[in-house]
Coordinates of C-alpha atoms in Angstrom, one line a residue:
Chain A
M176 CA 25.9 -8.0 22.0
S177 CA 23.0 -6.2 23.4
T178 CA 20.4 -7.4 25.3
L179 CA 17.8 -6.3 22.6
E180 CA 20.4 -8.0 19.7
K181 CA 20.2 -11.3 21.6
L182 CA 16.1 -11.2 22.2
A183 CA 16.4 -10.5 17.8
R184 CA 18.2 -13.1 17.4
Q185 CA 16.5 -15.2 19.9
I186 CA 13.4 -14.9 18.0
F187 CA 14.9 -14.7 14.5
D188 CA 16.2 -18.3 15.5
S189 CA 12.5 -19.7 16.5
Q190 CA 11.1 -18.7 13.0
P191 CA 10.8 -21.9 11.3
F192 CA 9.8 -20.5 8.1
S193 CA 13.0 -18.6 8.1
G194 CA 15.0 -21.5 8.6
H195 CA 12.8 -23.2 5.8
L196 CA 13.9 -20.2 3.5
G197 CA 17.7 -20.5 4.9
A198 CA 17.3 -17.1 6.0
S199 CA 19.9 -15.1 8.1
L200 CA 19.8 -12.3 10.4
E201 CA 22.8 -10.7 9.2
S202 CA 23.0 -7.5 11.0
V203 CA 20.6 -5.3 13.7
G204 CA 20.8 -1.8 14.7
T205 CA 18.9 0.0 17.3
D206 CA 16.2 0.4 14.7
S207 CA 17.6 -1.3 11.4
A208 CA 17.6 -4.8 10.5
E209 CA 19.2 -6.8 7.3
I210 CA 17.9 -10.3 6.4
A211 CA 19.7 -12.2 3.3
L212 CA 19.3 -15.5 2.0
T213 CA 20.7 -17.2 -0.9
I214 CA 18.2 -18.2 -4.1
T215 CA 18.0 -21.6 -4.3
D216 CA 16.0 -23.3 -6.8
E217 CA 13.2 -24.0 -4.4
L218 CA 12.7 -20.3 -4.1
T219 CA 12.1 -19.4 -7.7
Q220 CA 9.4 -18.8 -9.7
Q221 CA 8.5 -20.1 -13.1
H222 CA 11.2 -17.5 -15.2
G223 CA 13.9 -18.6 -12.3
F224 CA 13.7 -15.4 -10.4
A225 CA 13.1 -14.9 -6.9
H226 CA 9.6 -15.6 -6.3
G227 CA 7.7 -12.7 -5.2
G228 CA 6.6 -14.5 -1.9
V229 CA 10.0 -15.1 -1.3
L230 CA 11.2 -10.9 -1.8
S231 CA 7.6 -9.7 0.2
Y232 CA 9.2 -12.5 3.3
L233 CA 12.6 -10.5 3.2
A234 CA 11.0 -7.4 3.2
D235 CA 8.3 -8.0 5.8
N236 CA 10.5 -9.6 8.5
S237 CA 13.6 -7.2 8.2
M238 CA 10.6 -4.3 8.7
A239 CA 9.4 -6.3 11.4
F240 CA 13.3 -6.7 13.3
A241 CA 13.8 -3.3 12.6
G242 CA 10.5 -2.1 14.3
G243 CA 10.5 -4.3 16.8
L244 CA 14.4 -3.3 17.8
A245 CA 12.7 0.4 17.9
L246 CA 9.8 -0.9 20.1
G247 CA 12.1 -2.9 22.3
G248 CA 10.5 -6.1 22.0
D249 CA 8.1 -8.8 20.1
V250 CA 6.3 -7.3 17.5
L251 CA 3.7 -8.1 14.5
M252 CA 3.6 -6.8 11.4
S253 CA 0.2 -4.8 10.6
E254 CA 0.6 -4.3 7.4
F255 CA 3.1 -3.3 4.1
K256 CA 3.0 -2.3 0.9
I257 CA 5.9 -3.6 -1.8
N258 CA 7.2 -2.8 -5.3
F259 CA 9.1 -5.2 -7.3
V260 CA 11.2 -2.5 -9.3
R261 CA 13.2 -5.4 -11.0
P262 CA 13.8 -9.2 -11.1
A263 CA 15.9 -10.8 -8.4
V264 CA 18.3 -13.1 -10.5
G265 CA 20.4 -15.4 -9.1
G266 CA 22.7 -15.5 -5.9
R267 CA 22.0 -13.8 -3.1
V268 CA 19.4 -11.4 -1.8
V269 CA 19.6 -9.1 1.2
A270 CA 16.9 -6.9 2.6
R271 CA 18.0 -4.0 4.5
A272 CA 14.9 -2.4 6.6
R273 CA 15.1 0.9 9.0
T274 CA 12.6 2.4 11.1
T275 CA 11.2 5.7 9.5
A276 CA 9.0 6.7 12.5
V277 CA 8.4 5.3 16.0
S278 CA 5.6 6.3 18.2
R279 CA 5.0 4.4 21.9
R280 CA 3.3 1.1 20.3
Q281 CA 4.0 1.6 16.5
A282 CA 6.9 2.0 14.0
V283 CA 6.4 2.8 10.6
C284 CA 9.4 1.2 8.6
Q285 CA 11.1 0.9 5.2
S286 CA 12.8 -1.8 3.5
K287 CA 14.8 -2.2 0.2
V288 CA 15.4 -5.3 -1.3
F289 CA 19.0 -6.3 -3.4
A290 CA 20.0 -8.8 -5.4
V291 CA 23.7 -9.1 -4.8
S292 CA 25.9 -10.7 -7.3
D293 CA 29.1 -12.9 -7.2
D294 CA 31.3 -9.7 -7.2
G295 CA 28.8 -8.0 -4.8
G296 CA 27.5 -5.8 -7.1
E297 CA 23.9 -4.8 -5.6
T298 CA 20.8 -4.1 -7.9
L299 CA 17.4 -2.6 -6.1
C300 CA 14.7 -5.2 -6.3
A301 CA 11.8 -4.4 -4.2
V302 CA 11.0 -1.5 -1.8
A303 CA 8.5 -1.9 0.9
Q304 CA 6.9 -0.1 3.7
G305 CA 5.0 -1.1 6.4
T306 CA 3.5 -1.0 10.0
V307 CA 4.8 -3.1 12.9
V308 CA 2.8 -2.6 16.4
A309 CA 3.7 -3.9 19.8
A310 CA 2.6 -7.4 20.2
S311 CA 0.9 -6.6 23.4
T312 CA -1.0 -3.9 21.6
E313 CA -4.5 -5.4 21.7
K314 CA -6.4 -4.5 18.3
Chain B
M84 CA -10.6 -27.7 -18.7
S85 CA -10.1 -24.8 -20.8
T86 CA -6.8 -23.4 -22.3
L87 CA -6.6 -20.7 -20.2
E88 CA -7.1 -22.7 -17.4
K89 CA -4.5 -25.3 -18.7
L90 CA -2.0 -22.6 -18.9
A91 CA -2.4 -21.6 -15.1
R92 CA -2.1 -24.7 -14.1
Q93 CA 1.5 -25.5 -16.4
I94 CA 2.8 -21.9 -14.5
F95 CA 1.4 -22.7 -11.2
D96 CA 3.4 -26.3 -11.3
S97 CA 6.4 -24.5 -12.5
Q98 CA 6.8 -22.5 -9.4
P99 CA 9.5 -24.4 -7.6
F100 CA 8.7 -21.8 -4.6
S101 CA 4.7 -22.8 -4.6
G102 CA 5.9 -26.6 -4.2
H103 CA 8.3 -25.9 -1.4
L104 CA 5.5 -24.4 0.6
G105 CA 3.1 -27.3 -0.5
A106 CA 0.8 -25.0 -2.0
S107 CA -2.0 -25.9 -4.5
L108 CA -3.9 -23.7 -7.3
E109 CA -7.5 -24.9 -5.9
S110 CA -9.3 -23.3 -8.6
V111 CA -9.5 -20.8 -11.3
G112 CA -11.8 -18.6 -13.2
T113 CA -12.0 -16.5 -16.0
D114 CA -10.4 -13.6 -13.6
S115 CA -10.3 -15.1 -10.0
A116 CA -7.7 -17.9 -8.7
E117 CA -7.6 -19.8 -5.5
I118 CA -4.5 -21.2 -3.8
A119 CA -4.6 -22.7 -0.5
L120 CA -1.8 -24.6 1.8
T121 CA -1.6 -26.3 4.8
I122 CA -0.1 -24.5 7.6
T123 CA 2.9 -27.0 8.7
D124 CA 5.4 -26.3 11.4
E125 CA 8.2 -24.9 9.1
L126 CA 5.6 -22.2 7.8
T127 CA 5.5 -20.5 11.0
Q128 CA 6.7 -17.8 12.9
Q129 CA 7.6 -17.6 16.7
H130 CA 4.4 -17.8 18.1
G131 CA 3.2 -20.8 16.0
F132 CA 1.3 -18.7 13.4
A133 CA 1.6 -18.9 9.4
H134 CA 4.5 -16.4 9.0
G135 CA 3.6 -13.1 7.7
G136 CA 5.4 -14.3 4.5
V137 CA 3.6 -16.8 4.0
L138 CA 0.2 -15.3 4.1
S139 CA 2.2 -12.7 1.6
Y140 CA 3.1 -15.0 -0.7
L141 CA -0.7 -16.3 -0.9
A142 CA -1.8 -12.8 -1.7
D143 CA 0.7 -12.4 -4.2
N144 CA 0.5 -15.7 -5.9
S145 CA -3.5 -15.4 -5.9
M146 CA -3.7 -12.0 -7.4
A147 CA -0.8 -12.4 -9.7
F148 CA -2.8 -16.1 -11.1
A149 CA -6.0 -14.1 -11.0
G150 CA -4.7 -10.6 -12.9
G151 CA -2.9 -13.4 -15.6
L152 CA -6.4 -14.8 -15.9
A153 CA -8.1 -11.9 -16.7
L154 CA -4.9 -10.4 -18.9
G155 CA -4.8 -13.9 -20.4
G156 CA -1.1 -14.9 -20.2
D157 CA 1.8 -14.8 -18.5
V158 CA 2.1 -12.0 -15.8
L159 CA 4.4 -10.1 -13.1
M160 CA 3.6 -8.8 -9.9
S161 CA 4.3 -5.0 -9.7
E162 CA 3.3 -4.4 -6.3
F163 CA 0.7 -5.0 -3.8
K164 CA -0.3 -4.1 0.0
I165 CA -1.6 -6.6 2.8
N166 CA -3.2 -6.0 5.7
F167 CA -2.8 -8.8 8.5
V168 CA -6.1 -8.8 10.4
R169 CA -5.8 -11.7 12.4
P170 CA -3.2 -14.6 13.2
A171 CA -3.4 -17.8 10.7
V172 CA -3.7 -20.5 13.4
G173 CA -3.1 -24.4 12.5
G174 CA -5.0 -26.2 9.6
R175 CA -5.2 -25.0 6.5
V176 CA -5.2 -21.4 4.9
V177 CA -6.8 -20.5 1.5
A178 CA -5.9 -17.2 -0.5
R179 CA -9.1 -15.9 -2.7
A180 CA -8.5 -13.6 -5.4
R181 CA -10.2 -11.6 -8.1
T182 CA -9.7 -8.8 -10.3
T183 CA -11.6 -5.3 -9.5
A184 CA -10.1 -3.9 -12.6
V185 CA -9.2 -4.7 -16.0
S186 CA -7.3 -2.6 -18.9
R187 CA -5.1 -4.3 -21.8
R188 CA -2.0 -4.7 -19.9
Q189 CA -2.7 -4.4 -16.0
A190 CA -5.2 -5.7 -13.7
V191 CA -5.2 -4.5 -10.2
C192 CA -6.7 -7.2 -7.8
Q193 CA -7.7 -8.1 -4.1
S194 CA -7.0 -11.3 -2.3
K195 CA -8.4 -12.3 0.9
V196 CA -6.6 -14.9 3.0
F197 CA -8.7 -17.3 5.4
A198 CA -7.6 -19.8 8.0
V199 CA -9.8 -22.5 7.7
S200 CA -10.9 -24.9 10.7
D201 CA -11.0 -28.6 10.8
D202 CA -14.5 -28.3 10.8
G203 CA -14.5 -25.9 7.8
G204 CA -15.0 -22.4 9.4
E205 CA -13.2 -19.8 8.0
T206 CA -11.5 -17.0 9.4
L207 CA -10.2 -13.9 7.7
C208 CA -6.7 -13.4 8.4
A209 CA -5.2 -10.9 5.6
V210 CA -6.7 -8.3 2.9
A211 CA -4.5 -7.4 0.0
Q212 CA -4.7 -5.1 -3.3
G213 CA -2.1 -5.1 -6.1
T214 CA -1.1 -4.2 -9.7
V215 CA -0.5 -7.4 -12.0
V216 CA 1.0 -6.3 -15.4
A217 CA 1.6 -8.5 -18.5
A218 CA 4.7 -9.8 -18.9
S219 CA 5.9 -8.8 -22.1
T220 CA 5.4 -5.2 -21.2
E221 CA 8.8 -3.4 -21.0
K222 CA 8.8 -1.4 -17.7
Chain C
M108 CA -31.2 8.9 11.9
S109 CA -29.4 6.7 14.5
T110 CA -27.4 8.3 17.2
L111 CA -24.3 7.2 14.8
E112 CA -25.4 8.3 11.4
K113 CA -26.2 11.6 13.7
L114 CA -22.2 11.4 14.9
A115 CA -21.0 10.8 11.3
R116 CA -23.0 13.8 10.0
Q117 CA -21.6 16.1 12.8
I118 CA -18.0 14.8 12.3
F119 CA -18.2 15.3 8.7
D120 CA -20.1 18.6 8.8
S121 CA -17.4 19.9 10.9
Q122 CA -14.8 18.9 8.2
P123 CA -13.5 22.2 7.0
F124 CA -12.0 20.7 3.9
S125 CA -15.1 18.6 3.0
G126 CA -16.9 21.6 2.3
H127 CA -13.8 23.1 0.7
L128 CA -14.3 20.3 -1.7
G129 CA -17.7 20.5 -2.1
A130 CA -18.4 16.8 -1.0
S131 CA -21.3 15.3 1.0
L132 CA -22.0 12.8 3.0
E133 CA -24.1 10.7 0.8
S134 CA -25.3 7.6 3.0
V135 CA -23.9 5.6 6.1
G136 CA -24.5 2.1 7.0
T137 CA -23.3 0.4 10.0
D138 CA -20.0 -0.1 8.9
S139 CA -19.9 1.9 5.4
A140 CA -20.0 5.4 3.8
E141 CA -20.6 7.1 0.8
I142 CA -19.1 10.2 0.0
A143 CA -19.6 12.1 -3.3
L144 CA -18.9 15.4 -4.7
T145 CA -19.0 17.1 -8.2
I146 CA -15.8 17.3 -10.3
T147 CA -15.5 21.6 -10.5
D148 CA -13.2 23.1 -12.7
E149 CA -10.9 23.8 -9.1
L150 CA -10.8 20.2 -8.2
T151 CA -8.5 19.2 -11.9
Q152 CA -5.5 18.0 -12.8
Q153 CA -3.8 19.3 -16.1
H154 CA -5.1 17.4 -18.2
G155 CA -9.2 18.6 -17.1
F156 CA -9.4 15.1 -15.0
A157 CA -10.7 14.9 -10.9
H158 CA -6.9 15.3 -9.5
G159 CA -5.5 12.3 -8.1
G160 CA -5.7 13.9 -4.6
V161 CA -9.5 14.7 -4.9
L162 CA -9.8 10.9 -5.5
S163 CA -7.7 10.2 -2.7
Y164 CA -9.5 12.4 -0.2
L165 CA -12.7 10.8 -1.1
A166 CA -11.1 7.1 -0.9
D167 CA -9.6 8.1 2.6
N168 CA -12.6 9.8 4.0
S169 CA -15.2 7.3 2.8
M170 CA -12.7 4.6 4.8
A171 CA -12.6 6.8 7.6
F172 CA -16.3 7.2 8.1
A173 CA -17.2 3.4 7.6
G174 CA -14.5 2.3 9.7
G175 CA -15.4 5.1 12.5
L176 CA -19.1 3.5 12.0
A177 CA -18.0 -0.1 12.7
L178 CA -16.0 1.1 15.9
G179 CA -18.8 3.5 17.1
G180 CA -17.1 6.6 17.3
D181 CA -14.1 9.2 16.2
V182 CA -11.5 7.6 14.6
L183 CA -8.3 8.8 12.9
M184 CA -6.7 7.6 9.0
S185 CA -3.5 5.3 10.1
E186 CA -2.8 4.4 6.4
F187 CA -4.5 3.6 3.2
K188 CA -3.6 2.4 -0.4
I189 CA -5.0 3.7 -3.5
N190 CA -4.6 2.0 -7.1
F191 CA -5.9 4.9 -9.8
V192 CA -7.5 2.6 -12.5
R193 CA -9.3 5.2 -15.1
P194 CA -9.2 8.8 -15.2
A195 CA -12.4 10.5 -13.3
V196 CA -13.9 12.6 -16.3
G197 CA -16.4 15.5 -15.8
G198 CA -20.0 15.0 -13.7
R199 CA -19.7 13.8 -10.3
V200 CA -17.7 11.4 -8.4
V201 CA -18.5 8.8 -5.6
A202 CA -16.6 6.5 -2.9
R203 CA -18.1 3.9 -1.3
A204 CA -16.5 2.3 1.2
R205 CA -16.8 -0.6 3.8
T206 CA -15.5 -2.2 6.4
T207 CA -13.8 -5.7 5.3
A208 CA -12.3 -6.3 9.5
V209 CA -13.0 -5.2 12.3
S210 CA -11.5 -5.6 16.0
R211 CA -12.1 -3.5 19.2
R212 CA -9.8 -0.7 17.9
Q213 CA -9.1 -0.8 14.5
A214 CA -10.9 -1.5 11.3
V215 CA -9.6 -2.4 7.8
C216 CA -11.8 -1.0 5.1
Q217 CA -12.0 -1.0 1.2
S218 CA -13.8 1.9 -1.0
K219 CA -14.4 2.3 -4.5
V220 CA -14.4 5.3 -6.2
F221 CA -16.5 5.8 -9.3
A222 CA -17.1 8.5 -11.8
V223 CA -20.5 8.7 -12.4
S224 CA -21.8 10.4 -15.7
D225 CA -25.3 12.3 -16.4
D226 CA -27.0 9.5 -17.2
G227 CA -26.2 7.4 -13.8
G228 CA -23.5 5.2 -15.7
E229 CA -20.5 4.3 -13.1
T230 CA -17.0 3.8 -14.0
L231 CA -14.5 2.6 -11.7
C232 CA -11.8 4.8 -11.4
A233 CA -10.1 4.0 -8.0
V234 CA -9.8 1.6 -5.6
A235 CA -8.5 1.5 -2.0
Q236 CA -7.9 -0.4 0.9
G237 CA -6.7 1.4 4.1
T238 CA -6.5 1.0 8.3
V239 CA -8.9 3.1 10.6
V240 CA -8.3 3.5 14.3
A241 CA -9.8 4.7 17.0
A242 CA -9.1 8.4 18.1
S243 CA -8.6 7.3 21.6
T244 CA -6.2 4.9 21.0
E245 CA -2.5 6.4 21.9
K246 CA -0.3 5.2 19.3
Chain D
M252 CA 15.8 26.9 -15.2
S253 CA 16.5 23.9 -17.1
T254 CA 14.0 22.5 -19.5
L255 CA 12.5 20.2 -17.6
E256 CA 12.2 22.5 -15.0
K257 CA 10.1 24.9 -17.0
L258 CA 7.9 21.9 -18.3
A259 CA 7.1 21.0 -14.4
R260 CA 6.3 24.5 -13.2
Q261 CA 3.8 24.9 -16.2
I262 CA 2.3 21.5 -15.6
F263 CA 2.3 22.7 -11.9
D264 CA 0.7 25.9 -12.8
S265 CA -2.0 24.0 -14.9
Q266 CA -3.1 22.1 -12.1
P267 CA -6.5 24.0 -10.7
F268 CA -6.6 21.5 -7.7
S269 CA -3.1 22.7 -6.5
G270 CA -4.2 26.6 -7.1
H271 CA -7.1 25.7 -4.9
L272 CA -5.3 24.4 -2.1
G273 CA -2.8 27.2 -2.5
A274 CA 0.4 24.8 -3.0
S275 CA 3.4 25.7 -4.3
L276 CA 6.1 23.8 -6.2
E277 CA 9.2 24.7 -3.8
S278 CA 11.7 23.1 -5.8
V279 CA 12.7 20.4 -8.1
G280 CA 15.8 18.1 -9.1
T281 CA 16.5 15.7 -11.4
D282 CA 14.5 13.1 -9.9
S283 CA 13.0 15.1 -7.0
A284 CA 10.4 17.6 -5.8
E285 CA 9.6 19.4 -3.3
I286 CA 5.6 21.1 -3.0
A287 CA 4.4 23.4 -0.3
L288 CA 1.7 24.9 1.5
T289 CA 0.3 26.7 4.3
I290 CA -2.5 25.2 6.6
T291 CA -5.7 27.4 6.2
D292 CA -8.9 26.5 8.4
E293 CA -10.2 25.3 4.9
L294 CA -7.5 22.7 4.8
T295 CA -8.7 21.3 8.2
Q296 CA -10.6 18.2 9.5
Q297 CA -12.6 18.0 12.3
H298 CA -9.4 18.6 15.0
G299 CA -8.2 21.5 13.2
F300 CA -5.4 19.4 11.8
A301 CA -4.5 19.1 8.1
H302 CA -7.3 16.7 6.3
G303 CA -5.5 13.4 5.7
G304 CA -6.7 14.0 1.9
V305 CA -4.3 17.5 2.1
L306 CA -1.5 15.3 3.2
S307 CA -2.2 12.8 0.4
Y308 CA -2.4 15.6 -2.2
L309 CA 0.8 16.7 -1.1
A310 CA 2.7 13.2 -0.9
D311 CA 0.5 11.9 -4.4
N312 CA 1.9 15.5 -6.2
S313 CA 5.3 15.4 -4.9
M314 CA 6.1 12.0 -6.4
A315 CA 4.2 12.7 -9.6
F316 CA 6.6 15.5 -10.1
A317 CA 9.9 13.4 -9.1
G318 CA 8.9 10.7 -11.3
G319 CA 7.7 13.0 -14.2
L320 CA 11.4 14.4 -13.8
A321 CA 13.0 11.5 -13.7
L322 CA 11.0 10.2 -16.4
G323 CA 11.3 13.4 -18.9
G324 CA 7.8 13.8 -19.3
D325 CA 4.1 14.3 -18.4
V326 CA 3.2 11.2 -16.0
L327 CA 0.5 9.7 -14.3
M328 CA 0.2 8.0 -10.8
S329 CA -0.6 4.4 -11.2
E330 CA -1.2 3.7 -7.2
F331 CA 0.4 5.2 -4.0
K332 CA 0.6 4.0 0.0
I333 CA 0.7 6.6 2.9
N334 CA 1.0 6.2 6.3
F335 CA 0.0 8.8 8.8
V336 CA 2.3 9.0 11.7
R337 CA 1.9 12.4 13.3
P338 CA -1.2 14.9 12.7
A339 CA 0.0 17.9 10.7
V340 CA -1.1 21.1 12.9
G341 CA -0.9 24.8 12.0
G342 CA 1.4 26.3 10.0
R343 CA 3.3 24.9 6.7
V344 CA 3.3 21.7 5.3
V345 CA 5.9 20.2 3.0
A346 CA 6.4 17.2 1.0
R347 CA 9.8 16.1 -0.4
A348 CA 9.6 13.3 -3.1
R349 CA 12.5 11.5 -4.6
T350 CA 12.9 8.9 -7.2
T351 CA 13.8 5.5 -5.7
A352 CA 13.8 3.3 -8.8
V353 CA 13.1 4.2 -12.8
S354 CA 13.0 2.1 -15.7
R355 CA 11.7 3.4 -18.9
R356 CA 8.2 4.0 -18.3
Q357 CA 7.8 4.0 -14.7
A358 CA 9.4 5.1 -11.4
V359 CA 8.7 4.4 -7.8
C360 CA 8.8 7.1 -5.4
Q361 CA 8.8 7.8 -2.0
S362 CA 8.1 11.0 -0.1
K363 CA 7.9 12.3 3.4
V364 CA 5.3 15.1 4.3
F365 CA 6.5 17.7 7.5
A366 CA 4.9 19.8 9.2
V367 CA 6.8 23.2 9.5
S368 CA 6.5 25.4 12.3
D369 CA 7.0 28.8 12.6
D370 CA 10.2 28.6 14.4
G371 CA 11.2 26.1 11.0
G372 CA 11.3 22.8 12.7
E373 CA 10.2 20.3 10.9
T374 CA 7.8 17.3 12.6
L375 CA 7.4 14.4 10.3
C376 CA 3.7 13.9 9.7
A377 CA 3.2 11.1 6.6
V378 CA 5.3 8.7 4.5
A379 CA 4.4 7.6 1.1
Q380 CA 5.2 5.1 -1.8
G381 CA 3.5 5.0 -5.5
T382 CA 4.4 4.1 -8.8
V383 CA 4.5 6.8 -11.4
V384 CA 4.0 6.1 -15.1
A385 CA 4.7 7.8 -18.6
A386 CA 1.0 9.7 -19.6
S387 CA 1.7 8.3 -23.2
T388 CA 2.0 4.6 -22.0
E389 CA -0.9 2.7 -22.8
K390 CA -2.2 0.7 -19.8

């Protein structure tokens, strides 16, 4: 495991909210990250779909890790935008983020959130784009 | 309590994710809503601030209710954008959303998320804008 | 005219694109700005409405000036989001931007774009939110 | 030329604003479009870069055509978000949009805007994501 991957896993493991949602950091690359969770009842909204806040968490956090890996350290999300394109029903949900543009102190990232059915079929549920900034950056 | 407020409270109470985060629907208006929660340890990220996913939930859900009240029924979030402007530290966080433009089937809403200190002082932590669509709308 | 207003007007006058669209900086405040233009035929799309690119210019530039005034110098837009809520038909269009949150190096701004009819009535056409950063900021 | 491509070119040619900016519809696919223009002096801002409003036009319009081709008819932009990642200096600028998710009445699209130098080298300048809706859709 690379030093950066170790740092990413340490940071992920020190996020109580990720634990509270049952999320796991599935994989990381040099400028990408994948986070997944199982849609338990407590993560749903009034129609039994994953709540938009859950998909937002996945998009936000996957981009934060993709950008952090590209920038090489701890980061903050500055902003993001998410489009919900289909309800996430049952099973598992996975967010895959990658860095689209990186400079010294910020990375623009994109994430796609998929519902994964029991047979492994994937359905795109949400698409996001956002800005990650180095944590040491004074705003 | 108006019929619409009753409907809003029924929908909110039937969102398991809102309960999982300890959120409450503080108040509703004809085209506005306020949702709050206490930042317990399990809602934080690696620095002890409220996780961006928590602020995103608050922005998303407060806009969904503001737009639902304006549209007069059950709704879905189509998309939203959020800017994180300051970390939300300790205490309580409240999101206040209002409808900025409404047509027959969609409402554009804005939400501001504030950290509330023990003495009641409020600090703006996030600003969001998004689109709410009537749930019966076929996409 | 304050020093900052003078700087704002100098910058606006040195934007060839603003001149190309016939835009004018109507007014500025300590953290706000208003930019307007007349919808000539060349600014329209296929249905005779102001093109989305024109409303985007107005939102983008009004937020850049609002943020620049709040930050006290030359700035760049980092990103923005815009919702088109009604077509802008005929007459004049005005964008009013204000700063919602400001720190040392960045400002989050919001802008509303209105169509103004001949009798002065205003119709909200677009709503935007974005991030302005100080131009000297290395990214 | 397919019927849809013909329709796309007819619509593009009937956009006075596209002509005013000197833009051309470079190519279209079944759910993608490419629009380009040359950065003349009148399209610049105070530092001689392409104005953000120009890049916004390119992102907006390329997504509108990508979504229109995917939806099979005339469309409106509902909303979009754009991140400016590098200044667009001199030469030519091209926006390439594709549809990321499509349903019966709306398409979520993404666009990348590149500065093209004289030797054909491309630099990513902006990244956008937005929602295109069928024009016949009552809002």
